[in-house]
Amino acid sequence: MEDRRALLPSTTEALAHPTLETAVDQYGRQRVLAALRQALGDERTRPSTAAVPTVDEVADATVAVIELTAPLEAVVNATGVVVHTNLGRAVLSSAAIEALAVAAGTVDVEYDRASGGRSRRGRHVATLLATMCEAERAHVVNNGAAALVLAVAVLCAEGGREVVVSRGELVEIGGSFRLPDILTSAGARLREVGTTNRTRLDDYADAIGDRTGAVLRVHPSNYRIEGFTERPSLDDLGALARARGVPLVHDLGSGLLRPSDVPQLAGEPDAVGSIAGGADLVLFSGDKLLGGPQVGVIAGDAELVERCRRHPLARALRPDKLRLAALEATLADHARQRRSSLPTWRLIETAPVALRARAEHLAAEVGGRVVATDALVGGGAAPTEVLASWGIELPGDPEALARALRHGSPPVVPRTVDGRVVLDLRSVPQDEDDTLLDAVRTAMP
Ligand SMILES: *Cc1c(COP(=O)(O)O)cnc(C)c1O
């Protein structure tokens, strides 16, 4: 039998196909050729008894490969998880989007118009942040993990000083990134204290010594240890750290500026309270509860923040002009108490009855069933507290339906409850209802 591989269309032959000629115009020859080689490579690994693909089929497979690597696409988040890390976390406010558009051009991100010289990058936003956190100073980096790396590098890297941290807080923050690895990669030695469920003030007191660079407290953002648990209050830990002359760093994770009146967020620490409670530095993300772009914030003691800002790593971890602009616009809404301008907060604070009314309307249109659901804030906030919500349970084969929704235009990411496909409206901005409706209509058999 002739070798199947020898019968496959050649690249020259395939490239001459009209579909691929169009694709070359659209994507460029280099991308099309790479995708074609991959499509042919996939064919070569198939069994020798498999049918030999036609040139048409190879051309279609090539376009499919290119589309898999297409740019980011807008999707409807019907998972019921408001701050969904895999779906890009916070949805930016319209003010933040406008600020992004302005910053896309030439802007004075590091330029002082008064003197005509260089100025400190992000100075306005750092000042605004410090004010809002009631901190002496603030500094912005690339993301929450970068804030932790920089703070720990400043406090512990020199001479491999110890970071004292409870065993109950050495967590994995998602995407298989583990806190202990982040801390050691920043040059700190770990000094673990206590046990998984109980760590007492004395455990910290015993561990603090000549080699301590910092005491670290980490907010248990994506888990809860339940049952027989104990950890000292932040105030007590702050008092101990102060008495022993070591800085206390509090990784808040989700980034509430002040206590929230949303009952589900009552247990979330906030920047203002944490600094008042004795933290020398607080760290948090910009794209979780703050509702802004991906950044990491370091706020607190002026001298420590200044050391972070001047550390060589600060340059490697600095945010770009787009994020600084979006962050400033987001903070401006917080400063004016206009939380409802921030889509993340609008989603969290929508009354369940409003979600139910929307669910009823959508269900009537597509023939689904209205169901009550338990939604989540997500983004490492209140992992065990649910937000009451409503959704539409769709009839049909759940796997096929979920796949059709994910491949729709626009794609819809549903949730699965008891093996049924449910569109949870807690995470869908109201102005996306029509888009959702169209997408569901096309996906349903
Ligand atoms: C989310 C989180 C981080 C990481 O922040 P990123 O912005 O994702 O880098 C670190 N610590 C805690 C406690 C978190 O919740």
Tab-separated table of C-alpha atoms in Angstrom, residues 108-375:
chain	number	residue	atom	x	y	z
A	108	ASP	CA	2.346	62.702	30.314
A	109	VAL	CA	2.739	59.453	32.247
A	110	GLU	CA	6.254	60.363	33.372
A	111	TYR	CA	6.526	63.948	32.274
A	112	ASP	CA	6.244	67.081	34.357
A	113	ARG	CA	4.681	69.795	32.253
A	114	ALA	CA	5.589	72.498	34.792
A	115	SER	CA	9.344	71.940	34.612
A	116	GLY	CA	9.501	70.257	31.218
A	117	GLY	CA	11.443	67.382	32.791
A	118	ARG	CA	10.897	63.864	33.888
A	119	SER	CA	8.525	63.059	36.723
A	120	ARG	CA	7.581	60.026	38.761
A	121	ARG	CA	5.467	57.518	36.811
A	122	GLY	CA	1.967	57.222	38.166
A	123	ARG	CA	2.421	59.976	40.748
A	124	HIS	CA	-1.204	61.177	40.580
A	125	VAL	CA	-2.674	57.771	41.009
A	126	ALA	CA	-0.265	56.902	43.829
A	127	THR	CA	-1.305	60.032	45.709
A	128	LEU	CA	-4.989	59.270	45.181
A	129	LEU	CA	-4.481	55.680	46.343
A	130	ALA	CA	-2.647	56.742	49.488
A	131	THR	CA	-5.470	59.144	50.319
A	132	MET	CA	-8.120	56.512	49.795
A	133	CYS	CA	-6.300	53.862	51.827
A	134	GLU	CA	-5.534	56.446	54.536
A	135	ALA	CA	-1.901	55.438	54.076
A	136	GLU	CA	1.195	57.608	54.157
A	137	ARG	CA	2.150	56.486	50.675
A	138	ALA	CA	1.256	54.041	47.909
A	139	HIS	CA	2.977	52.428	44.953
A	140	VAL	CA	1.463	50.599	41.983
A	141	VAL	CA	2.906	47.479	40.351
A	142	ASN	CA	1.816	44.997	37.742
A	143	ASN	CA	-0.451	42.757	39.837
A	144	GLY	CA	-1.067	41.432	43.330
A	145	ALA	CA	1.636	38.780	43.142
A	146	ALA	CA	4.149	41.430	42.023
A	147	ALA	CA	3.226	43.537	45.056
A	148	LEU	CA	4.049	40.567	47.288
A	149	VAL	CA	7.315	39.835	45.480
A	150	LEU	CA	8.443	43.451	45.705
A	151	ALA	CA	7.520	43.905	49.371
A	152	VAL	CA	9.235	40.665	50.336
A	153	ALA	CA	12.303	41.424	48.204
A	154	VAL	CA	12.652	44.794	49.931
A	155	LEU	CA	12.202	43.409	53.437
A	156	CYS	CA	13.819	39.985	53.242
A	157	ALA	CA	16.021	39.412	50.184
A	158	GLU	CA	19.144	41.018	51.561
A	159	GLY	CA	20.935	38.354	53.586
A	160	GLY	CA	18.021	35.935	53.132
A	161	ARG	CA	15.988	37.227	56.017
A	162	GLU	CA	12.971	35.341	57.277
A	163	VAL	CA	9.361	36.022	56.522
A	164	VAL	CA	7.265	34.742	59.419
A	165	VAL	CA	3.983	33.309	58.176
A	166	SER	CA	1.297	30.981	59.532
A	167	ARG	CA	1.078	27.446	58.104
A	168	GLY	CA	-2.658	28.085	57.750
A	169	GLU	CA	-1.969	30.840	55.214
A	170	LEU	CA	0.554	29.204	52.882
A	171	VAL	CA	-1.932	28.833	50.087
A	172	GLU	CA	-2.093	28.274	46.390
A	173	ILE	CA	-3.537	31.427	44.842
A	174	GLY	CA	-4.757	29.833	41.610
A	175	GLY	CA	-3.202	28.647	38.382
A	176	SER	CA	-0.949	26.436	40.575
A	177	PHE	CA	0.999	29.420	41.925
A	178	ARG	CA	1.889	28.765	45.528
A	179	LEU	CA	2.580	31.415	48.072
A	180	PRO	CA	5.649	29.686	49.599
A	181	ASP	CA	7.243	29.491	46.142
A	182	ILE	CA	6.538	33.158	45.467
A	183	LEU	CA	8.071	34.135	48.811
A	184	THR	CA	11.231	32.090	48.351
A	185	SER	CA	11.643	33.204	44.745
A	186	ALA	CA	11.667	36.780	46.054
A	187	GLY	CA	14.692	35.859	48.181
A	188	ALA	CA	13.051	35.321	51.567
A	189	ARG	CA	13.493	32.357	53.869
A	190	LEU	CA	10.214	30.962	55.071
A	191	ARG	CA	9.665	30.758	58.787
A	192	GLU	CA	6.430	28.837	59.098
A	193	VAL	CA	4.589	29.051	62.392
A	194	GLY	CA	1.586	27.309	63.941
A	195	THR	CA	-0.404	24.575	62.274
A	196	THR	CA	-2.889	24.483	59.416
A	197	ASN	CA	-5.862	25.259	61.633
A	198	ARG	CA	-4.376	27.021	64.665
A	199	THR	CA	-1.701	29.655	64.971
A	200	ARG	CA	-1.398	31.638	68.215
A	201	LEU	CA	0.219	34.976	68.933
A	202	ASP	CA	2.911	33.131	70.910
A	203	ASP	CA	3.852	31.148	67.818
A	204	TYR	CA	4.682	34.415	66.084
A	205	ALA	CA	6.378	35.817	69.194
A	206	ASP	CA	8.635	32.740	69.449
A	207	ALA	CA	9.605	32.921	65.782
A	208	ILE	CA	10.461	36.616	65.573
A	209	GLY	CA	14.181	37.176	66.041
A	210	ASP	CA	17.347	38.739	64.635
A	211	ARG	CA	16.809	37.224	61.245
A	212	THR	CA	13.192	38.299	60.787
A	213	GLY	CA	12.607	40.576	57.817
A	214	ALA	CA	8.826	40.737	58.051
A	215	VAL	CA	5.734	39.157	59.518
A	216	LEU	CA	3.280	38.309	56.761
A	217	ARG	CA	-0.450	37.874	57.139
A	218	VAL	CA	-2.307	36.509	54.127
A	219	HIS	CA	-6.040	36.788	53.676
A	220	PRO	CA	-7.492	33.292	53.163
A	221	SER	CA	-9.086	34.465	49.965
A	222	ASN	CA	-10.082	31.288	48.174
A	223	TYR	CA	-10.680	28.869	51.037
A	224	ARG	CA	-11.905	28.644	54.622
A	225	ILE	CA	-10.556	26.447	57.343
A	226	GLU	CA	-13.556	25.494	59.396
A	227	GLY	CA	-14.019	23.911	62.780
A	228	PHE	CA	-11.361	24.138	65.457
A	229	THR	CA	-9.458	27.198	64.248
A	230	GLU	CA	-7.577	30.097	65.719
A	231	ARG	CA	-5.448	32.971	64.601
A	232	PRO	CA	-4.576	36.189	66.395
A	233	SER	CA	-6.443	39.382	65.554
A	234	LEU	CA	-4.688	41.789	63.236
A	235	ASP	CA	-4.501	44.323	66.079
A	236	ASP	CA	-2.682	41.849	68.328
A	237	LEU	CA	-0.329	40.819	65.569
A	238	GLY	CA	0.315	44.490	64.741
A	239	ALA	CA	1.066	45.275	68.389
A	240	LEU	CA	3.496	42.344	68.596
A	241	ALA	CA	5.276	43.318	65.376
A	242	ARG	CA	5.577	46.906	66.532
A	243	ALA	CA	6.906	45.894	69.961
A	244	ARG	CA	9.553	43.713	68.309
A	245	GLY	CA	10.409	46.297	65.663
A	246	VAL	CA	9.544	44.203	62.600
A	247	PRO	CA	7.203	45.263	59.807
A	248	LEU	CA	3.825	43.590	59.402
A	249	VAL	CA	2.747	43.022	55.790
A	250	HIS	CA	-0.904	42.203	55.115
A	251	ASP	CA	-1.763	40.622	51.771
A	252	LEU	CA	-5.464	41.483	51.471
A	253	GLY	CA	-5.931	39.818	48.108
A	254	SER	CA	-9.214	41.243	46.980
A	255	GLY	CA	-8.777	44.931	47.637
A	256	LEU	CA	-11.674	46.438	49.540
A	257	LEU	CA	-10.718	50.018	50.310
A	258	ARG	CA	-13.118	50.330	53.250
A	259	PRO	CA	-15.516	47.948	54.970
A	260	SER	CA	-18.402	47.004	52.722
A	261	ASP	CA	-22.069	47.087	53.658
A	262	VAL	CA	-22.704	44.037	51.456
A	263	PRO	CA	-23.393	41.351	54.104
A	264	GLN	CA	-21.508	38.662	52.168
A	265	LEU	CA	-18.382	40.821	52.269
A	266	ALA	CA	-18.521	41.492	56.002
A	267	GLY	CA	-15.578	39.154	56.604
A	268	GLU	CA	-13.319	40.749	53.980
A	269	PRO	CA	-10.455	42.834	55.328
A	270	ASP	CA	-10.112	46.386	53.981
A	271	ALA	CA	-7.093	48.581	53.377
A	272	VAL	CA	-8.119	51.414	55.698
A	273	GLY	CA	-8.966	49.049	58.568
A	274	SER	CA	-5.848	46.992	58.099
A	275	ILE	CA	-3.514	49.990	58.179
A	276	ALA	CA	-5.356	51.381	61.205
A	277	GLY	CA	-5.078	47.922	62.786
A	278	GLY	CA	-1.290	47.940	62.597
A	279	ALA	CA	-0.240	46.686	59.165
A	280	ASP	CA	2.837	48.562	57.941
A	281	LEU	CA	2.130	47.578	54.359
A	282	VAL	CA	-1.085	46.360	52.756
A	283	LEU	CA	-1.079	44.653	49.370
A	284	PHE	CA	-4.025	44.087	47.058
A	285	SER	CA	-5.074	43.540	43.460
A	286	GLY	CA	-6.715	46.166	41.254
A	287	ASP	CA	-8.967	43.862	39.245
A	288	LYS	CA	-10.810	42.064	42.024
A	289	LEU	CA	-13.149	44.003	44.327
A	290	LEU	CA	-11.607	47.321	43.419
A	291	GLY	CA	-13.254	46.800	40.036
A	292	GLY	CA	-10.379	48.204	37.995
A	293	PRO	CA	-7.526	47.048	35.753
A	294	GLN	CA	-4.949	44.421	36.660
A	295	VAL	CA	-2.507	46.116	39.015
A	296	GLY	CA	-1.053	45.435	42.430
A	297	VAL	CA	-1.110	48.053	45.157
A	298	ILE	CA	1.401	48.498	47.954
A	299	ALA	CA	0.236	51.056	50.530
A	300	GLY	CA	1.301	52.019	54.011
A	301	ASP	CA	4.397	53.328	55.784
A	302	ALA	CA	6.122	56.066	53.759
A	303	GLU	CA	9.663	54.785	54.238
A	304	LEU	CA	8.798	51.182	53.342
A	305	VAL	CA	6.755	52.170	50.289
A	306	GLU	CA	9.607	54.409	49.168
A	307	ARG	CA	12.036	51.485	49.478
A	308	CYS	CA	9.694	49.425	47.302
A	309	ARG	CA	9.545	52.188	44.717
A	310	ARG	CA	13.337	52.499	44.553
A	311	HIS	CA	14.110	48.786	44.499
A	312	PRO	CA	15.592	47.599	41.171
A	313	LEU	CA	12.762	45.088	40.772
A	314	ALA	CA	10.230	47.953	40.798
A	315	ARG	CA	11.223	48.758	37.246
A	316	ALA	CA	10.584	45.192	36.119
A	317	LEU	CA	7.205	45.148	37.835
A	318	ARG	CA	5.913	48.542	36.804
A	319	PRO	CA	2.485	48.976	35.230
A	320	ASP	CA	2.006	50.567	31.826
A	321	LYS	CA	0.222	53.840	31.087
A	322	LEU	CA	-3.035	52.097	30.127
A	323	ARG	CA	-3.492	50.504	33.508
A	324	LEU	CA	-2.494	53.607	35.400
A	325	ALA	CA	-5.103	55.578	33.474
A	326	ALA	CA	-7.836	52.992	34.064
A	327	LEU	CA	-6.898	52.715	37.736
A	328	GLU	CA	-7.131	56.461	38.215
A	329	ALA	CA	-10.610	56.559	36.662
A	330	THR	CA	-11.723	53.612	38.823
A	331	LEU	CA	-10.443	55.270	41.994
A	332	ALA	CA	-12.154	58.517	41.043
A	333	ASP	CA	-15.484	56.671	41.124
A	334	HIS	CA	-14.667	55.189	44.524
A	335	ALA	CA	-13.678	58.644	45.772
A	336	ARG	CA	-17.026	60.090	44.657
A	337	GLN	CA	-18.856	57.174	46.289
A	338	ARG	CA	-20.139	56.195	42.863
A	339	ARG	CA	-19.816	52.488	43.291
A	340	SER	CA	-22.750	51.924	40.944
A	341	SER	CA	-20.603	53.297	38.089
A	342	LEU	CA	-18.352	50.257	38.510
A	343	PRO	CA	-19.785	47.209	36.718
A	344	THR	CA	-18.319	44.768	39.247
A	345	TRP	CA	-20.165	46.487	42.081
A	346	ARG	CA	-23.317	46.860	40.052
A	347	LEU	CA	-23.306	43.097	39.512
A	348	ILE	CA	-22.643	42.344	43.181
A	349	GLU	CA	-25.335	44.733	44.382
A	350	THR	CA	-28.154	43.931	41.921
A	351	ALA	CA	-31.258	42.927	43.874
A	352	PRO	CA	-32.287	39.277	43.355
A	353	VAL	CA	-35.802	40.343	42.295
A	354	ALA	CA	-34.339	42.269	39.372
A	355	LEU	CA	-32.392	39.173	38.305
A	356	ARG	CA	-35.531	37.105	38.601
A	357	ALA	CA	-37.500	39.464	36.344
A	358	ARG	CA	-34.746	39.307	33.706
A	359	ALA	CA	-34.565	35.521	34.010
A	360	GLU	CA	-38.327	35.263	33.486
A	361	HIS	CA	-38.170	37.386	30.367
A	362	LEU	CA	-35.252	35.425	28.886
A	363	ALA	CA	-36.753	32.054	29.807
A	364	ALA	CA	-40.014	32.967	28.088
A	365	GLU	CA	-38.060	33.848	24.941
A	366	VAL	CA	-35.924	30.702	24.734
A	367	GLY	CA	-38.100	28.158	26.482
A	368	GLY	CA	-35.944	27.576	29.538
A	369	ARG	CA	-36.904	27.213	33.179
A	370	VAL	CA	-36.309	29.956	35.755
A	371	VAL	CA	-34.243	28.665	38.675
A	372	ALA	CA	-32.870	30.181	41.874
A	373	THR	CA	-29.074	29.870	42.100
A	374	ASP	CA	-26.228	30.585	44.482
A	375	ALA	CA	-23.782	32.957	42.836
